[in-house]
Short mmCIF file of C-alpha atoms in Angstrom, two decimals:
data_model
loop_
_atom_site.label_atom_id
_atom_site.label_comp_id
_atom_site.label_asym_id
_atom_site.label_seq_id
_atom_site.Cartn_x
_atom_site.Cartn_y
_atom_site.Cartn_z
CA MET A 1 0.00 0.00 0.00
CA ASP A 2 1.23 3.50 -0.81
CA PRO A 3 2.16 5.17 2.48
CA PHE A 4 1.17 8.53 1.05
CA ASP A 5 -2.34 7.32 0.31
CA ALA A 6 -4.75 9.67 2.03
CA GLY A 7 -7.10 6.77 2.74
CA ALA A 8 -7.26 4.87 5.99
CA GLY A 9 -3.80 4.11 7.29
CA GLY A 10 -2.01 6.49 4.90
CA ILE A 11 0.67 8.88 6.13
CA LEU A 12 -1.63 11.87 5.54
CA ARG A 13 -4.44 10.44 7.68
CA GLN A 14 -3.04 10.50 11.18
CA PRO A 15 -4.40 11.43 14.61
CA LYS A 16 -3.85 14.94 15.85
CA ALA A 17 -1.41 13.60 18.45
CA VAL A 18 0.87 12.34 15.67
CA TRP A 19 0.80 15.63 13.80
CA ALA A 20 1.50 17.54 17.00
CA THR A 21 4.52 15.38 17.81
CA ALA A 22 5.79 15.45 14.21
CA GLY A 23 5.46 19.23 14.06
CA ALA A 24 7.37 19.60 17.30
CA SER A 25 10.03 17.26 15.87
CA VAL A 26 10.53 19.58 12.90
CA VAL A 27 11.23 22.48 15.25
CA ALA A 28 13.48 20.34 17.46
CA PHE A 29 15.67 19.33 14.52
CA MET A 30 15.70 22.91 13.28
CA GLY A 31 17.48 23.82 16.51
CA ILE A 32 20.60 21.88 15.47
CA GLY A 33 21.47 24.15 12.54
CA LEU A 34 19.55 27.24 13.61
CA VAL A 35 22.61 29.18 14.75
CA ASP A 36 24.74 28.35 11.70
CA PRO A 37 24.02 31.43 9.56
CA ILE A 38 24.06 33.82 12.53
CA LEU A 39 27.35 32.73 14.14
CA PRO A 40 29.26 35.74 12.72
CA SER A 41 26.40 38.04 13.80
CA ILE A 42 26.46 36.61 17.32
CA ALA A 43 30.23 37.08 17.49
CA LYS A 44 29.86 40.70 16.42
CA GLY A 45 26.88 41.41 18.69
CA LEU A 46 28.53 39.98 21.81
CA ASP A 47 32.08 41.08 20.91
CA ALA A 48 33.22 37.46 20.95
CA SER A 49 35.73 35.42 18.96
CA ALA A 50 34.86 32.62 16.55
CA GLY A 51 36.16 30.11 19.09
CA GLN A 52 33.93 31.50 21.84
CA VAL A 53 30.82 31.48 19.67
CA SER A 54 31.53 27.96 18.43
CA LEU A 55 31.09 26.83 22.04
CA LEU A 56 27.35 27.12 21.33
CA PHE A 57 27.71 23.77 19.56
CA THR A 58 30.15 22.36 22.11
CA SER A 59 27.91 22.96 25.13
CA TYR A 60 24.83 21.78 23.23
CA PHE A 61 26.30 18.47 22.09
CA LEU A 62 28.32 17.78 25.22
CA ILE A 63 25.10 17.84 27.22
CA THR A 64 23.37 15.83 24.48
CA ALA A 65 26.06 13.13 24.74
CA LEU A 66 25.78 12.89 28.50
CA ALA A 67 21.98 12.93 28.28
CA MET A 68 22.08 9.70 26.27
CA LEU A 69 22.64 7.92 29.57
CA VAL A 70 19.61 9.62 31.07
CA THR A 71 16.86 9.76 28.46
CA GLY A 72 16.02 6.04 28.51
CA PHE A 73 16.22 6.01 32.30
CA VAL A 74 13.72 8.89 32.48
CA SER A 75 11.26 7.82 29.78
CA SER A 76 11.06 4.24 31.05
CA ARG A 77 9.94 5.58 34.42
CA ILE A 78 7.70 8.59 33.74
CA GLY A 79 6.41 7.62 30.27
CA GLY A 80 6.76 9.08 26.80
CA ARG A 81 4.28 11.96 27.08
CA LYS A 82 5.79 13.39 30.25
CA THR A 83 9.31 13.01 28.83
CA LEU A 84 8.30 14.93 25.68
CA LEU A 85 6.72 17.71 27.73
CA LEU A 86 9.75 17.91 30.03
CA GLY A 87 12.07 18.21 27.05
CA LEU A 88 9.89 20.85 25.39
CA ALA A 89 9.72 22.84 28.61
CA PHE A 90 13.52 22.89 28.83
CA VAL A 91 13.80 24.09 25.23
CA VAL A 92 11.19 26.84 25.69
CA VAL A 93 12.89 28.18 28.81
CA PHE A 94 16.50 27.97 27.66
CA ALA A 95 15.93 29.07 24.05
CA GLY A 96 14.06 32.09 25.38
CA LEU A 97 16.81 32.86 27.88
CA ALA A 98 19.42 32.50 25.13
CA GLY A 99 17.81 35.41 23.31
CA THR A 100 18.30 37.64 26.37
CA SER A 101 22.02 36.89 26.76
CA ASP A 102 24.38 39.80 27.34
CA THR A 103 27.58 37.74 27.21
CA VAL A 104 28.73 34.77 25.18
CA GLY A 105 29.17 32.83 28.44
CA GLN A 106 25.50 33.21 29.25
CA LEU A 107 24.54 32.14 25.73
CA VAL A 108 26.74 29.05 25.89
CA GLY A 109 25.22 28.08 29.23
CA TYR A 110 21.66 28.51 28.03
CA ARG A 111 22.47 26.50 24.91
CA ALA A 112 23.57 23.63 27.18
CA GLY A 113 20.17 23.61 28.87
CA TRP A 114 18.57 23.66 25.43
CA GLY A 115 20.62 20.59 24.50
CA LEU A 116 19.29 18.66 27.48
CA GLY A 117 15.71 19.49 26.53
CA ASN A 118 16.27 18.57 22.91
CA ALA A 119 17.84 15.23 23.90
CA LEU A 120 14.85 14.35 26.07
CA PHE A 121 12.44 15.26 23.31
CA VAL A 122 13.97 13.75 20.17
CA SER A 123 15.00 10.50 21.88
CA THR A 124 11.34 9.90 22.76
CA ALA A 125 9.44 11.38 19.81
CA LEU A 126 9.81 8.45 17.39
CA ALA A 127 8.48 5.89 19.88
CA VAL A 128 5.53 8.17 20.63
CA ILE A 129 4.72 8.68 16.93
CA VAL A 130 4.90 4.95 16.19
CA GLY A 131 2.70 4.18 19.18
CA ALA A 132 0.04 6.74 18.25
CA ALA A 133 0.10 6.50 14.43
CA ALA A 134 -2.56 4.94 12.22
CA GLY A 135 -1.53 2.49 9.50
CA GLY A 136 1.36 0.77 11.24
CA SER A 137 4.97 1.72 11.80
CA ALA A 138 5.92 2.24 8.13
CA ALA A 139 3.76 5.35 7.69
CA ALA A 140 4.80 6.67 11.10
CA ILE A 141 8.51 6.23 10.36
CA LEU A 142 8.19 7.92 6.97
CA LEU A 143 6.40 10.83 8.62
CA TYR A 144 9.14 11.13 11.23
CA GLU A 145 11.88 10.93 8.58
CA SER A 146 10.15 13.73 6.70
CA ALA A 147 10.06 15.82 9.88
CA LEU A 148 13.76 15.15 10.46
CA GLY A 149 14.75 16.17 6.93
CA LEU A 150 12.51 19.24 6.94
CA GLY A 151 13.92 20.38 10.27
CA MET A 152 17.56 19.91 9.26
CA ALA A 153 16.98 21.83 6.01
CA CYS A 154 14.84 24.64 7.44
CA GLY A 155 16.84 25.35 10.61
CA PRO A 156 19.52 27.43 8.85
CA LEU A 157 16.85 29.12 6.72
CA LEU A 158 14.83 30.22 9.77
CA GLY A 159 18.03 31.34 11.47
CA ALA A 160 18.86 33.49 8.47
CA LEU A 161 15.41 35.02 8.05
CA LEU A 162 15.03 35.99 11.70
CA GLY A 163 18.72 36.60 12.31
CA ASP A 164 18.98 39.19 9.56
CA ALA A 165 17.10 41.60 11.84
CA SER A 166 18.80 40.52 15.08
CA TRP A 167 20.78 37.48 16.18
CA ARG A 168 18.41 37.24 19.17
CA TYR A 169 15.24 36.64 17.13
CA PRO A 170 15.95 33.00 16.10
CA PHE A 171 16.15 32.04 19.79
CA PHE A 172 12.89 33.80 20.63
CA GLY A 173 11.29 32.28 17.53
CA THR A 174 12.30 28.76 18.57
CA ALA A 175 10.96 29.30 22.10
CA PHE A 176 7.65 30.52 20.68
CA LEU A 177 7.27 27.56 18.28
CA MET A 178 8.17 25.03 20.95
CA ALA A 179 5.68 26.62 23.35
CA ILE A 180 2.97 26.03 20.73
CA ALA A 181 4.21 22.43 20.39
CA PHE A 182 4.02 22.03 24.18
CA LEU A 183 0.37 23.13 24.17
CA CYS A 184 -0.50 20.88 21.22
CA ILE A 185 1.03 17.79 22.83
CA THR A 186 -0.63 18.63 26.15
CA VAL A 187 -4.03 18.77 24.45
CA PHE A 188 -3.79 16.03 21.81
CA LEU A 189 -1.39 13.37 23.10
CA LYS A 190 -2.53 10.87 25.71
CA GLU A 191 -0.07 8.99 27.88
CA GLN A 192 1.19 5.74 26.38
CA PRO A 193 2.10 2.52 28.22
CA LYS A 194 5.49 2.55 29.92
CA PRO A 195 8.13 0.04 28.76
CA ALA A 196 7.94 -3.37 30.41
CA ARG A 197 11.57 -3.11 31.49
CA LYS A 198 13.14 -0.03 33.06
CA THR A 199 16.44 1.15 31.58
CA SER A 200 19.35 1.70 33.96
CA LEU A 201 21.95 4.46 33.60
CA LEU A 202 24.71 1.93 32.92
CA ASP A 203 22.92 -0.16 30.27
CA PRO A 204 24.27 1.93 27.33
CA ILE A 205 27.83 1.65 28.67
CA ARG A 206 27.50 -2.11 29.07
CA ALA A 207 26.25 -2.37 25.48
CA LEU A 208 29.54 -0.87 24.26
CA GLY A 209 31.30 -3.99 25.50
CA HIS A 210 30.24 -5.58 22.22
CA GLY A 211 33.13 -5.26 19.75
CA GLY A 212 30.97 -4.49 16.73
CA LEU A 213 28.98 -1.75 18.44
CA ALA A 214 32.14 -0.25 19.93
CA SER A 215 33.77 -0.24 16.47
CA ALA A 216 30.77 1.50 14.91
CA ALA A 217 30.80 4.09 17.70
CA VAL A 218 34.54 4.80 17.36
CA SER A 219 34.33 5.13 13.58
CA ALA A 220 31.29 7.41 13.95
CA PHE A 221 33.22 9.49 16.51
CA PHE A 222 35.88 10.29 13.90
CA TYR A 223 33.25 10.94 11.25
CA ASN A 224 31.26 13.26 13.49
CA TYR A 225 34.34 15.39 14.07
CA THR A 226 34.40 15.99 10.33
CA PHE A 227 30.64 16.54 10.16
CA PHE A 228 30.63 19.22 12.84
CA THR A 229 33.74 20.94 11.59
CA VAL A 230 31.70 21.61 8.45
CA LEU A 231 28.59 22.61 10.38
CA ALA A 232 30.16 24.84 13.05
CA PHE A 233 33.38 26.22 11.52
CA THR A 234 32.50 26.74 7.85
CA PRO A 235 30.16 29.74 8.45
CA PHE A 236 33.19 31.76 9.60
CA VAL A 237 35.16 30.72 6.52
CA LEU A 238 32.33 31.60 4.14
CA ASN A 239 31.86 34.96 5.93
CA MET A 240 28.51 35.66 4.25
CA THR A 241 25.39 37.55 5.24
CA PRO A 242 22.83 35.56 7.24
CA TYR A 243 20.58 35.28 4.17
CA LYS A 244 23.32 33.91 1.92
CA SER A 245 24.73 31.61 4.59
CA GLY A 246 21.22 30.37 5.37
CA ALA A 247 20.64 29.59 1.69
CA VAL A 248 23.89 27.61 1.51
CA PHE A 249 23.02 25.50 4.56
CA PHE A 250 19.43 25.09 3.41
CA ALA A 251 20.76 23.49 0.21
CA TRP A 252 23.13 21.45 2.37
CA GLY A 253 20.21 20.25 4.49
CA VAL A 254 18.13 19.31 1.45
CA LEU A 255 20.96 17.14 0.10
CA LEU A 256 21.43 15.59 3.54
CA ALA A 257 17.74 14.66 3.74
CA VAL A 258 17.50 13.33 0.18
CA PHE A 259 20.64 11.21 0.39
CA SER A 260 19.81 9.92 3.86
CA VAL A 261 16.25 8.84 3.11
CA LEU A 262 16.26 8.05 -0.63
CA VAL A 263 19.77 7.49 -1.97
CA ALA A 264 21.64 5.66 0.79
CA PRO A 265 19.26 2.65 1.00
CA ARG A 266 19.51 2.10 -2.77
CA MET A 267 23.30 2.29 -2.69
CA GLN A 268 23.42 -0.18 0.19
CA ARG A 269 21.29 -2.70 -1.66
CA ARG A 270 23.57 -2.48 -4.67
CA PHE A 271 27.05 -2.25 -3.13
CA GLY A 272 26.70 -3.27 0.54
CA SER A 273 26.82 -1.11 3.65
CA LEU A 274 30.54 -1.21 4.40
CA LYS A 275 31.63 -0.39 0.84
CA VAL A 276 29.19 2.50 0.68
CA LEU A 277 30.31 3.84 4.05
CA GLY A 278 34.03 3.54 3.29
CA GLY A 279 33.66 5.19 -0.10
CA SER A 280 31.49 7.99 1.27
CA LEU A 281 33.98 8.75 4.05
CA VAL A 282 36.86 8.98 1.56
CA LEU A 283 34.82 11.29 -0.69
CA LEU A 284 33.88 13.43 2.31
CA ALA A 285 37.57 13.74 3.20
CA ALA A 286 38.35 14.92 -0.34
CA ASP A 287 35.42 17.32 -0.24
CA VAL A 288 36.52 19.06 2.98
CA LEU A 289 40.08 19.38 1.68
CA VAL A 290 38.82 21.25 -1.39
CA LEU A 291 36.54 23.27 0.89
CA GLY A 292 39.55 24.34 2.94
CA TYR A 293 41.94 25.11 0.10
CA GLY A 294 39.63 26.19 -2.74
CA ASN A 295 38.39 29.68 -3.53
CA HIS A 296 35.17 31.11 -2.13
CA THR A 297 32.98 29.58 -4.83
CA ALA A 298 34.58 26.16 -4.32
CA ALA A 299 33.99 26.47 -0.57
CA ILE A 300 30.29 27.13 -1.13
CA VAL A 301 29.91 24.22 -3.55
CA CYS A 302 31.80 21.81 -1.29
CA THR A 303 29.82 22.87 1.77
CA ILE A 304 26.58 22.06 -0.03
CA LEU A 305 27.97 18.85 -1.53
CA SER A 306 29.10 17.62 1.89
CA GLY A 307 25.41 17.26 2.78
CA ALA A 308 25.15 14.34 0.35
CA PHE A 309 28.02 12.41 1.95
CA ILE A 310 26.82 13.25 5.45
CA GLY A 311 23.33 12.00 4.61
CA VAL A 312 24.69 8.67 3.35
CA ASN A 313 26.99 8.27 6.35
CA ASN A 314 24.24 8.98 8.86
CA THR A 315 22.02 6.27 7.45
CA VAL A 316 24.70 3.58 7.16
CA TYR A 317 26.21 4.24 10.58
CA THR A 318 22.77 4.00 12.08
CA GLU A 319 22.07 0.59 10.60
CA LEU A 320 25.48 -0.69 11.64
CA ALA A 321 25.01 0.49 15.20
CA LEU A 322 21.57 -1.07 15.56
CA GLY A 323 22.22 -4.29 13.66
CA VAL A 324 25.64 -5.27 14.87
CA SER A 325 24.87 -6.31 18.46
CA ASP A 326 22.13 -8.14 20.31
CA ALA A 327 21.50 -5.26 22.74
CA PRO A 328 17.98 -3.78 22.72
CA ARG A 329 17.79 -1.09 20.07
CA PRO A 330 17.18 1.86 22.41
CA VAL A 331 20.09 0.76 24.61
CA ALA A 332 22.46 0.21 21.66
CA SER A 333 21.37 3.57 20.24
CA ALA A 334 22.10 5.35 23.52
CA GLY A 335 25.56 3.78 23.86
CA TYR A 336 26.47 4.56 20.27
CA ASN A 337 25.31 8.17 20.52
CA PHE A 338 27.00 8.64 23.89
CA VAL A 339 30.33 8.12 22.11
CA ARG A 340 29.72 9.89 18.81
CA TRP A 341 28.19 13.10 20.20
CA PHE A 342 31.41 13.84 22.07
CA ALA A 343 33.03 14.49 18.69
CA ALA A 344 30.20 16.89 17.86
CA ALA A 345 31.14 18.75 21.03
CA ALA A 346 34.90 18.62 20.33
CA ALA A 347 35.00 19.81 16.70
CA PRO A 348 33.44 23.28 17.25
CA TYR A 349 35.92 23.89 20.07
CA PHE A 350 39.11 22.65 18.41
CA ALA A 351 38.59 23.91 14.84
CA PRO A 352 38.91 27.63 15.76
CA LYS A 353 41.78 26.81 18.12
CA ILE A 354 43.63 24.99 15.35
CA GLU A 355 43.12 28.01 13.09
CA GLU A 356 44.62 30.27 15.77
CA TRP A 357 47.62 27.99 16.16
CA THR A 358 48.18 27.49 12.40
CA ASP A 359 46.01 28.94 9.62
CA VAL A 360 42.48 28.67 8.25
CA HIS A 361 43.28 25.64 6.07
CA ILE A 362 44.51 23.24 8.75
CA PRO A 363 41.16 22.67 10.53
CA PHE A 364 39.91 21.17 7.27
CA VAL A 365 43.04 19.03 6.94
CA VAL A 366 42.33 17.65 10.42
CA ALA A 367 38.69 17.07 9.44
CA ALA A 368 39.80 15.18 6.31
CA VAL A 369 42.13 13.03 8.41
CA THR A 370 39.37 12.16 10.90
CA ALA A 371 37.06 11.13 8.04
CA LEU A 372 39.80 8.85 6.74
CA LEU A 373 40.36 7.44 10.24
CA GLY A 374 36.66 6.59 10.32
CA ALA A 375 37.11 4.71 7.05
CA VAL A 376 40.19 2.90 8.41
CA VAL A 377 38.19 1.66 11.40
CA VAL A 378 35.51 0.35 9.03
CA VAL A 379 38.11 -1.54 6.98
CA VAL A 380 40.09 -2.92 9.91
CA ARG A 381 36.99 -3.94 11.88
CA ARG A 382 34.88 -5.03 8.90
CA ARG A 383 34.36 -8.56 10.27
CA ALA A 384 33.00 -7.27 13.57
CA LEU A 385 30.82 -4.75 11.73
CA THR A 386 29.41 -7.23 9.22
CA HIS A 387 27.36 -9.31 11.68
CA GLU A 388 23.68 -8.74 10.82
CA ALA A 389 24.45 -5.32 9.32
CA GLU A 390 23.91 -6.44 5.73
CA GLU A 391 20.81 -8.43 6.60
CA LEU A 392 18.54 -5.78 8.09
CA GLU A 393 15.09 -5.76 6.61
CA PRO A 394 14.37 -2.50 4.74
CA GLN A 395 11.59 -1.49 7.14
CA HIS A 396 13.72 -2.14 10.21
CA ALA A 397 16.63 -0.33 8.63
CA SER A 398 14.46 2.72 8.06
CA GLU A 399 13.20 2.68 11.64
CA ASP A 400 16.66 2.33 13.08
CA SER A 401 18.03 5.10 10.89
CA VAL A 402 15.63 7.58 12.40
CA THR A 403 16.06 6.26 15.94
CA VAL A 404 19.84 6.59 16.05
CA PHE A 405 20.03 9.91 14.25
CA ALA A 406 17.38 11.36 16.53
CA ASN A 407 19.03 10.06 19.64
#
């Protein structure tokens, strides 16, 4: 059956609770790239350096990484609806406070609180949508994937549109939208059954004792350093107006969504997951080298093109992480993300530092090297990574892709 069929069970015929959660998911994913086009404006407005402003990503993802040990613990005890509302409340409060910041230190601190709220929300949203959706999990997963892609693409665009007037407006705008989402979920979403088994804080760490899952996490750690060098450091290199920078990262987000949802699964079926991942990592390394050493036009093109490789990598890493061990999927997801999000916190901090110590090209050389290190781990540990990874059913692969990326 066509999942887009508007008849009974189609993706377009869902309960209000599903639409409310999906809409909130769009805004939640927008928050990841929201600050991209306004980073130079924030630096100018708060008289801060590029390194100081890049800590907006570091604090956000450091808290996100640590929260991976907490989200399952919380949701398995208070339920999905309350976890969503708690996460949304954190985002509303801290995004709003971020817009009132007078110093970059305040903004970095508020962004950390935002990261905790976002982690609580996005790690729970998929399970809630699947549980409340009509037409089975396939339509629900496709709806969630669409929300993810739309949010990643539109975050930089919203940041540019609101940030052109003031760097503060994107933060206030996010708080306002998430407040509406909070009200919608309060009204339309009923509490769902709690998991039969409660998750402990140490379960994700124990899951990393599996060699295949640990290998996937380490490789993804190196890859994520490259990913977030592009996301957090490139806006300073491009040095464009918020509108132009937002347009560049909107195109980047569109490629990321298309290649993650549509292209990567087809490539995997034809060539196999490990070959696709290794090849994509090598191409990403070449892309960021050209980005760092090319002229301004080449930097723009390579920034946009990196979205394609990032989209492929996200999907394949996800399937490897969820299919390689026998740990429950939420637990494996939490352990995997606990490791990889530390790189997302490290790259925005070290890239500007490396530029200060050397020159503007070297941060991209380091990013290319980390992408290649990710590929080396895949090659060296291919036997550990192969177990079950090539045999995931398409529907399960799609579900896992969203789960891990969201977490």
